[in-house]
Amino acid sequence: MSGHDAFERTLAAIYDAMLDDARWPAASALIDEACGIKGNDLFVGEGPEGDVRVRFVGIYQRGQRREDLERDYLAHYYPIDECAPRFGQWPVGRPVHTRDLYAAGELKRSPAYNEALPKGGCQDGLRVRLDRPDSSRIAWNIGDPVDSDGWGTSRIAMVKKLLPHVRQFVCVRQALVLAGARSATVTSLLDNQRAGVLHLDRRGRILEVNDVARSILRSGNGLSDRKGTLRARAPADQVRLARLLSAALPASNAPAVGGSMRLRRSSLLSPFVVHVKPVAVPQPDYGARHVAALVLIAEPGRRQRINPEVVAATLELTPSETQVAVWLAEGRSVREMAEATGRTEGAIYRHLKQIYRKQSISRQADLVRLVLSLADLG
């Protein structure tokens, strides 16, 4: 298979996985094949430098998730990994060789470099920061090359071609999870009441909208329906929106690619974030109007309403456990919870362990997802 064919096949799999992360293992395996690597990992965190909280870790090798390696790294190596603070200062979007993030002496004595990375097949890999403006910390770790050719020009070029699409995968997945649509289809998203959803045909004309999107378009504050097409309120935003839609709906044989942008509203309101995802059109289509692009409109500043009584009753938690669970879902750190309650951080961690035991889970990310699934109920 040529490099071009491998790229297009992998790209299609990444965009398929955006609506259902159960498809990510297959996409991850194709990334490994296209790049000629042993595996690739995604790390997602939140918070300022020096206080980044890990929200998600996904270590995959040839499409197989290695949760054993995830647990081992987070429990034993992440707190002492010397490269973590240096990587946090590395420019976004620029790949760096993993070994270059360690000092000469650390290459010899670092447990993370000499124990954890060989287990994960990424001691000779690359890392790329794909952070978002909303303070999400996204890292894509690319595993060791499968052969002795090392990091040649063509291999690095493939990584660079894929990295914006991997970043877009994480952005769309985050938006869908916050919208309560963890696993969805293009059609079922129209029933979602937490985010704006629009279907566009191959010419960029609006086919369907959900109630949230309809309300946004009617208000005209940021985005409007202009004779069946999307128009941004600000001229500069309209230029970017047109470019985004053109990339997702190419008139030529170029591959359709998605993207995201911030879309300004009035000065009193936080901006929307618009995600555009191409949708494969069945062939031959005999000229019928099919959905060719999905547009998702998210409002990052909007907090989901979490009813503590619903959380307590549903998860069978004590009042103290409920407070910790709700605060964690709202983004507070263990330190912030300890300061707010006058307790020690150890006491907060004990509450978390009790909650984990009751819910048969093991990570903060699992608890956050569980609590957010109850948002807006009751």
Coordinates of C-alpha atoms in Angstrom, one line a residue:
M1 CA 0.0 0.0 0.0
S2 CA 1.4 3.4 -0.9
G3 CA 1.9 6.1 1.7
H4 CA -1.0 8.2 0.2
D5 CA -3.4 5.2 0.4
A6 CA -2.3 4.4 3.9
F7 CA -2.9 8.0 4.9
E8 CA -6.4 8.2 3.4
R9 CA -7.4 4.9 4.9
T10 CA -6.1 5.9 8.4
L11 CA -7.8 9.4 8.1
A12 CA -11.2 7.8 7.3
A13 CA -10.8 5.5 10.4
I14 CA -9.9 8.4 12.7
Y15 CA -13.0 10.4 11.6
D16 CA -15.2 7.3 12.0
A17 CA -14.0 6.9 15.5
M18 CA -15.0 10.5 16.4
L19 CA -18.6 9.5 17.0
D20 CA -17.8 6.2 18.8
D21 CA -14.5 5.6 20.7
A22 CA -15.1 1.9 20.4
R23 CA -13.7 2.4 16.9
W24 CA -10.5 4.0 18.1
P25 CA -8.6 0.7 18.5
A26 CA -9.0 0.0 14.8
A27 CA -8.0 3.6 13.9
S28 CA -5.0 3.3 16.3
A29 CA -3.9 0.1 14.6
L30 CA -4.0 1.8 11.2
I31 CA -1.9 4.7 12.6
D32 CA 0.7 2.2 13.7
E33 CA 0.7 0.6 10.3
A34 CA 0.9 3.9 8.4
C35 CA 3.7 5.2 10.5
G36 CA 5.6 2.0 11.0
I37 CA 5.5 2.1 14.8
K38 CA 4.9 -0.3 17.6
G39 CA 2.0 1.7 19.2
N40 CA 0.7 5.1 20.1
D41 CA -0.7 6.6 23.2
L42 CA -3.1 9.5 24.1
F43 CA -2.8 11.5 27.3
V44 CA -5.4 14.1 28.2
G45 CA -5.1 16.3 31.3
E46 CA -6.5 19.6 32.6
G47 CA -5.3 22.5 34.6
P48 CA -2.4 25.0 34.7
E49 CA 1.3 24.1 34.4
G50 CA 2.4 22.5 37.6
D51 CA -1.1 21.3 38.5
V52 CA -2.1 19.2 35.6
R53 CA -4.7 16.5 36.4
V54 CA -4.8 13.5 34.2
R55 CA -8.3 12.9 32.8
F56 CA -7.6 10.1 30.3
V57 CA -4.9 7.8 29.3
G58 CA -5.1 5.4 26.4
I59 CA -2.1 3.2 25.6
Y60 CA -2.5 1.1 22.4
Q61 CA -0.3 -1.3 20.7
R62 CA -1.4 -2.6 17.3
G63 CA -5.0 -1.8 18.2
Q64 CA -4.9 -3.5 21.6
R65 CA -5.5 -1.3 24.7
R66 CA -2.9 -1.9 27.4
E67 CA -4.7 -0.9 30.6
D68 CA -2.1 -2.7 32.6
L69 CA 0.6 -0.4 31.3
E70 CA -1.7 2.6 31.9
R71 CA -2.2 1.7 35.6
D72 CA 1.5 0.9 36.1
Y73 CA 2.7 4.2 34.6
L74 CA 0.2 6.4 36.4
A75 CA 0.8 4.7 39.8
H76 CA 4.5 4.2 39.7
Y77 CA 6.2 6.4 37.1
Y78 CA 4.1 9.5 36.2
P79 CA 4.8 11.2 39.6
I80 CA 8.6 10.8 39.1
D81 CA 8.9 11.1 35.3
E82 CA 11.6 13.7 34.8
C83 CA 10.4 14.5 31.3
A84 CA 6.8 15.5 32.2
P85 CA 7.6 19.2 33.3
R86 CA 9.9 19.7 30.3
F87 CA 7.4 18.3 27.9
G88 CA 4.8 20.7 29.3
Q89 CA 7.1 23.6 28.2
W90 CA 7.6 22.2 24.7
P91 CA 6.0 24.1 21.8
V92 CA 2.6 22.9 20.8
G93 CA 2.5 20.9 17.5
R94 CA 6.2 20.3 17.3
P95 CA 7.3 16.6 17.6
V96 CA 10.2 15.9 19.9
H97 CA 12.3 12.7 20.3
T98 CA 11.4 11.2 23.7
R99 CA 15.1 10.8 24.7
D100 CA 15.7 14.5 24.2
L101 CA 13.4 15.3 27.1
Y102 CA 15.8 13.6 29.5
A103 CA 19.2 14.9 30.7
A104 CA 22.2 12.8 30.0
G105 CA 22.4 11.4 33.6
E106 CA 18.7 10.6 33.6
L107 CA 19.0 8.5 30.5
K108 CA 21.1 6.1 32.7
R109 CA 19.2 6.2 36.0
S110 CA 15.6 7.3 35.3
P111 CA 13.1 4.6 36.2
A112 CA 10.6 6.1 33.8
Y113 CA 12.9 6.1 30.9
N114 CA 14.6 2.7 31.6
E115 CA 11.6 0.8 32.9
A116 CA 8.3 2.2 31.9
L117 CA 9.1 3.3 28.3
P118 CA 10.6 0.0 27.2
K119 CA 7.5 -1.8 28.5
G120 CA 5.4 0.5 26.4
G121 CA 7.6 0.3 23.3
C122 CA 8.2 4.0 23.2
Q123 CA 11.7 4.6 24.5
D124 CA 12.8 5.6 21.0
G125 CA 9.5 7.3 20.2
L126 CA 8.3 10.8 19.6
R127 CA 5.9 13.1 21.6
V128 CA 3.7 15.9 20.4
R129 CA 1.7 18.4 22.5
L130 CA -1.8 19.0 21.0
D131 CA -3.1 21.4 23.7
R132 CA -6.4 23.3 23.3
P133 CA -7.1 26.9 24.2
D134 CA -9.5 25.8 27.0
S135 CA -6.5 24.5 29.1
S136 CA -6.9 20.9 28.0
R137 CA -3.5 19.3 27.9
I138 CA -3.3 16.7 25.1
A139 CA -0.3 14.6 24.4
W140 CA 0.2 12.1 21.6
N141 CA 3.0 9.7 22.1
I142 CA 4.3 7.8 19.1
G143 CA 6.0 4.5 19.7
D144 CA 9.3 3.1 18.6
P145 CA 9.8 2.4 14.9
V146 CA 9.2 -1.3 14.0
D147 CA 12.4 -1.5 11.9
S148 CA 16.0 -0.4 11.9
D149 CA 15.3 2.6 9.6
G150 CA 14.6 4.8 12.6
W151 CA 13.0 8.2 12.2
G152 CA 13.5 8.8 8.6
T153 CA 12.0 11.7 6.6
S154 CA 9.0 9.8 5.3
R155 CA 8.1 8.4 8.7
I156 CA 8.2 11.8 10.4
A157 CA 6.3 13.3 7.5
M158 CA 3.4 10.8 8.1
V159 CA 3.3 11.6 11.8
K160 CA 3.1 15.3 11.0
K161 CA 0.3 14.7 8.4
L162 CA -1.8 12.7 11.0
L163 CA -1.3 14.9 14.1
P164 CA -3.9 17.6 13.4
H165 CA -6.5 14.8 12.8
V166 CA -5.6 13.0 16.0
R167 CA -6.0 16.3 17.8
Q168 CA -9.4 16.8 16.1
F169 CA -10.4 13.3 17.3
V170 CA -9.8 14.3 20.9
C171 CA -11.5 17.7 20.5
V172 CA -14.7 16.1 19.1
R173 CA -14.7 13.2 21.6
Q174 CA -14.5 15.7 24.5
A175 CA -17.3 17.8 23.0
L176 CA -19.5 14.7 22.6
V177 CA -18.8 13.4 26.0
L178 CA -19.7 16.8 27.6
A179 CA -22.9 16.7 25.4
G180 CA -23.8 13.3 26.9
A181 CA -23.3 11.6 23.5
R182 CA -20.5 9.2 24.3
S183 CA -21.6 6.8 21.5
A184 CA -23.7 8.3 18.8
T185 CA -24.6 8.2 15.1
V186 CA -24.9 11.2 12.8
T187 CA -28.7 10.8 12.9
S188 CA -29.1 10.2 16.7
L189 CA -27.1 13.4 17.5
L190 CA -30.1 15.4 16.2
D191 CA -31.9 14.4 19.4
N192 CA -29.2 15.8 21.6
Q193 CA -30.2 18.7 23.8
R194 CA -26.8 19.8 25.2
A195 CA -25.0 20.9 21.9
G196 CA -26.0 22.4 18.6
V197 CA -26.0 19.8 15.8
L198 CA -26.3 20.5 12.0
H199 CA -26.2 18.3 9.0
L200 CA -24.8 19.8 5.7
D201 CA -24.9 18.4 2.2
R202 CA -21.8 18.3 -0.1
R203 CA -22.4 22.0 -1.1
G204 CA -22.5 23.1 2.5
R205 CA -26.3 23.7 2.5
I206 CA -28.2 22.9 5.7
L207 CA -30.1 19.7 5.7
E208 CA -31.2 19.2 9.3
V209 CA -30.6 20.9 12.6
N210 CA -31.5 20.0 16.2
D211 CA -33.4 22.2 18.6
V212 CA -30.3 23.7 20.2
A213 CA -28.8 24.6 16.8
R214 CA -32.1 26.0 15.7
S215 CA -32.2 28.3 18.7
I216 CA -28.6 29.5 18.0
L217 CA -29.4 30.2 14.4
R218 CA -32.5 32.1 15.2
S219 CA -30.8 34.4 17.7
G220 CA -28.1 35.2 15.1
N221 CA -25.6 35.9 17.9
G222 CA -22.5 34.3 16.5
L223 CA -24.0 32.1 13.8
S224 CA -27.0 32.4 11.5
D225 CA -28.8 30.7 8.6
R226 CA -28.4 32.8 5.5
K227 CA -30.6 31.3 2.7
G228 CA -29.8 27.7 3.8
T229 CA -26.1 28.2 4.5
L230 CA -24.1 29.0 7.7
R231 CA -22.9 32.5 8.2
A232 CA -20.7 33.7 11.1
R233 CA -21.5 37.1 12.7
A234 CA -18.0 38.5 12.5
P235 CA -16.4 38.9 9.1
A236 CA -13.1 37.5 10.2
D237 CA -14.9 34.4 11.7
Q238 CA -16.8 34.0 8.4
V239 CA -13.5 33.7 6.5
R240 CA -12.3 31.0 8.9
L241 CA -15.7 29.2 8.8
A242 CA -15.7 29.2 5.0
R243 CA -12.2 27.8 5.0
L244 CA -13.2 25.1 7.6
L245 CA -16.3 24.0 5.5
S246 CA -14.3 24.0 2.3
A247 CA -11.8 21.6 3.8
A248 CA -14.5 19.3 5.1
L249 CA -16.5 19.5 1.8
P250 CA -13.7 19.6 -0.9
A251 CA -14.9 20.2 -4.5
S252 CA -11.8 18.2 -5.8
N253 CA -10.6 14.7 -5.0
A254 CA -8.7 16.0 -2.1
P255 CA -9.4 14.1 1.2
A256 CA -12.1 15.7 3.3
V257 CA -10.7 16.9 6.6
G258 CA -12.4 18.3 9.7
G259 CA -11.4 21.1 12.0
S260 CA -12.5 23.4 14.9
M261 CA -12.7 27.1 15.5
R262 CA -13.8 29.6 18.1
L263 CA -16.8 31.7 17.0
R264 CA -17.3 35.1 18.7
R265 CA -20.7 36.2 20.0
S266 CA -21.5 39.5 21.8
S267 CA -19.0 40.8 24.3
L268 CA -21.1 39.5 27.2
L269 CA -21.2 35.9 26.1
S270 CA -18.3 33.4 25.9
P271 CA -17.5 32.2 22.3
F272 CA -18.9 29.0 20.8
V273 CA -16.5 26.3 19.6
V274 CA -17.5 24.9 16.2
H275 CA -16.3 21.4 15.3
V276 CA -16.8 20.2 11.7
K277 CA -16.5 16.5 10.8
P278 CA -16.7 15.1 7.3
V279 CA -19.3 12.3 6.7
A280 CA -18.7 9.6 4.1
V281 CA -21.3 9.8 1.3
P282 CA -22.5 6.5 -0.1
Q283 CA -21.4 5.9 -3.7
P284 CA -23.0 5.9 -6.2
D285 CA -25.4 8.5 -4.8
Y286 CA -27.3 9.2 -8.0
G287 CA -27.3 12.9 -7.2
A288 CA -29.3 12.6 -3.9
R289 CA -28.7 15.0 -1.1
H290 CA -26.8 13.1 1.6
V291 CA -25.2 14.3 4.8
A292 CA -21.6 15.2 3.9
A293 CA -20.6 17.1 7.0
L294 CA -21.6 17.2 10.7
V295 CA -21.3 20.5 12.5
L296 CA -21.2 20.4 16.3
I297 CA -21.6 23.7 18.3
A298 CA -20.3 23.6 21.9
E299 CA -20.3 26.3 24.6
P300 CA -17.1 25.6 26.7
G301 CA -18.0 28.0 29.5
R302 CA -21.4 26.3 30.1
R303 CA -21.3 24.1 33.2
Q304 CA -23.6 21.1 33.3
R305 CA -26.0 21.2 36.2
I306 CA -25.2 18.5 38.6
N307 CA -27.9 17.8 41.3
P308 CA -26.1 16.4 44.4
E309 CA -29.3 14.7 45.6
V310 CA -29.5 12.7 42.3
V311 CA -25.8 11.8 42.6
A312 CA -26.2 10.7 46.2
A313 CA -29.4 8.6 45.6
T314 CA -28.2 7.0 42.3
L315 CA -24.6 6.2 43.5
E316 CA -25.6 5.5 47.1
L317 CA -23.0 7.9 48.5
T318 CA -22.7 9.6 51.9
P319 CA -23.0 13.5 52.0
S320 CA -19.2 13.9 52.2
E321 CA -18.7 11.4 49.4
T322 CA -21.3 13.2 47.3
Q323 CA -19.6 16.6 47.8
V324 CA -16.3 15.1 46.7
A325 CA -17.8 13.4 43.6
V326 CA -19.6 16.5 42.5
W327 CA -16.6 18.8 43.0
L328 CA -14.4 16.4 41.1
A329 CA -16.8 16.4 38.1
E330 CA -16.8 20.2 38.2
G331 CA -13.0 20.3 37.8
R332 CA -11.8 20.9 41.4
S333 CA -8.5 19.4 42.4
V334 CA -8.0 17.4 45.6
R335 CA -6.0 20.3 47.1
E336 CA -8.9 22.7 46.4
M337 CA -11.4 20.3 48.0
A338 CA -9.2 20.0 51.1
E339 CA -8.8 23.8 51.4
A340 CA -12.6 24.3 51.0
T341 CA -13.5 21.8 53.6
G342 CA -10.7 22.3 56.1
R343 CA -9.7 18.6 55.7
T344 CA -6.4 17.1 54.7
E345 CA -5.8 15.9 51.2
G346 CA -5.5 12.4 52.6
A347 CA -9.0 12.6 53.9
I348 CA -10.3 13.6 50.4
Y349 CA -8.4 10.6 48.9
R350 CA -10.0 8.3 51.4
H351 CA -13.4 9.5 50.3
L352 CA -12.4 8.8 46.7
K353 CA -11.2 5.3 47.5
Q354 CA -14.6 4.6 49.2
I355 CA -16.4 5.8 46.1
Y356 CA -14.2 3.8 43.8
R357 CA -15.0 0.7 45.9
K358 CA -18.7 1.3 45.9
Q359 CA -18.8 1.9 42.1
S360 CA -16.2 -0.8 41.2
I361 CA -14.0 1.8 39.4
S362 CA -10.4 2.7 39.8
R363 CA -9.7 6.2 38.4
Q364 CA -10.9 9.8 38.8
A365 CA -11.7 9.9 35.0
D366 CA -14.2 7.0 35.5
L367 CA -15.9 8.8 38.4
V368 CA -16.1 12.1 36.4
R369 CA -17.8 10.3 33.5
L370 CA -20.2 8.6 35.9
V371 CA -21.2 11.8 37.6
L372 CA -21.5 13.8 34.4
S373 CA -23.8 11.1 33.0
L374 CA -26.3 12.2 35.8
A375 CA -26.0 15.9 34.9
D376 CA -29.3 17.7 34.2
L377 CA -31.3 14.9 35.8
G378 CA -33.7 15.8 38.6

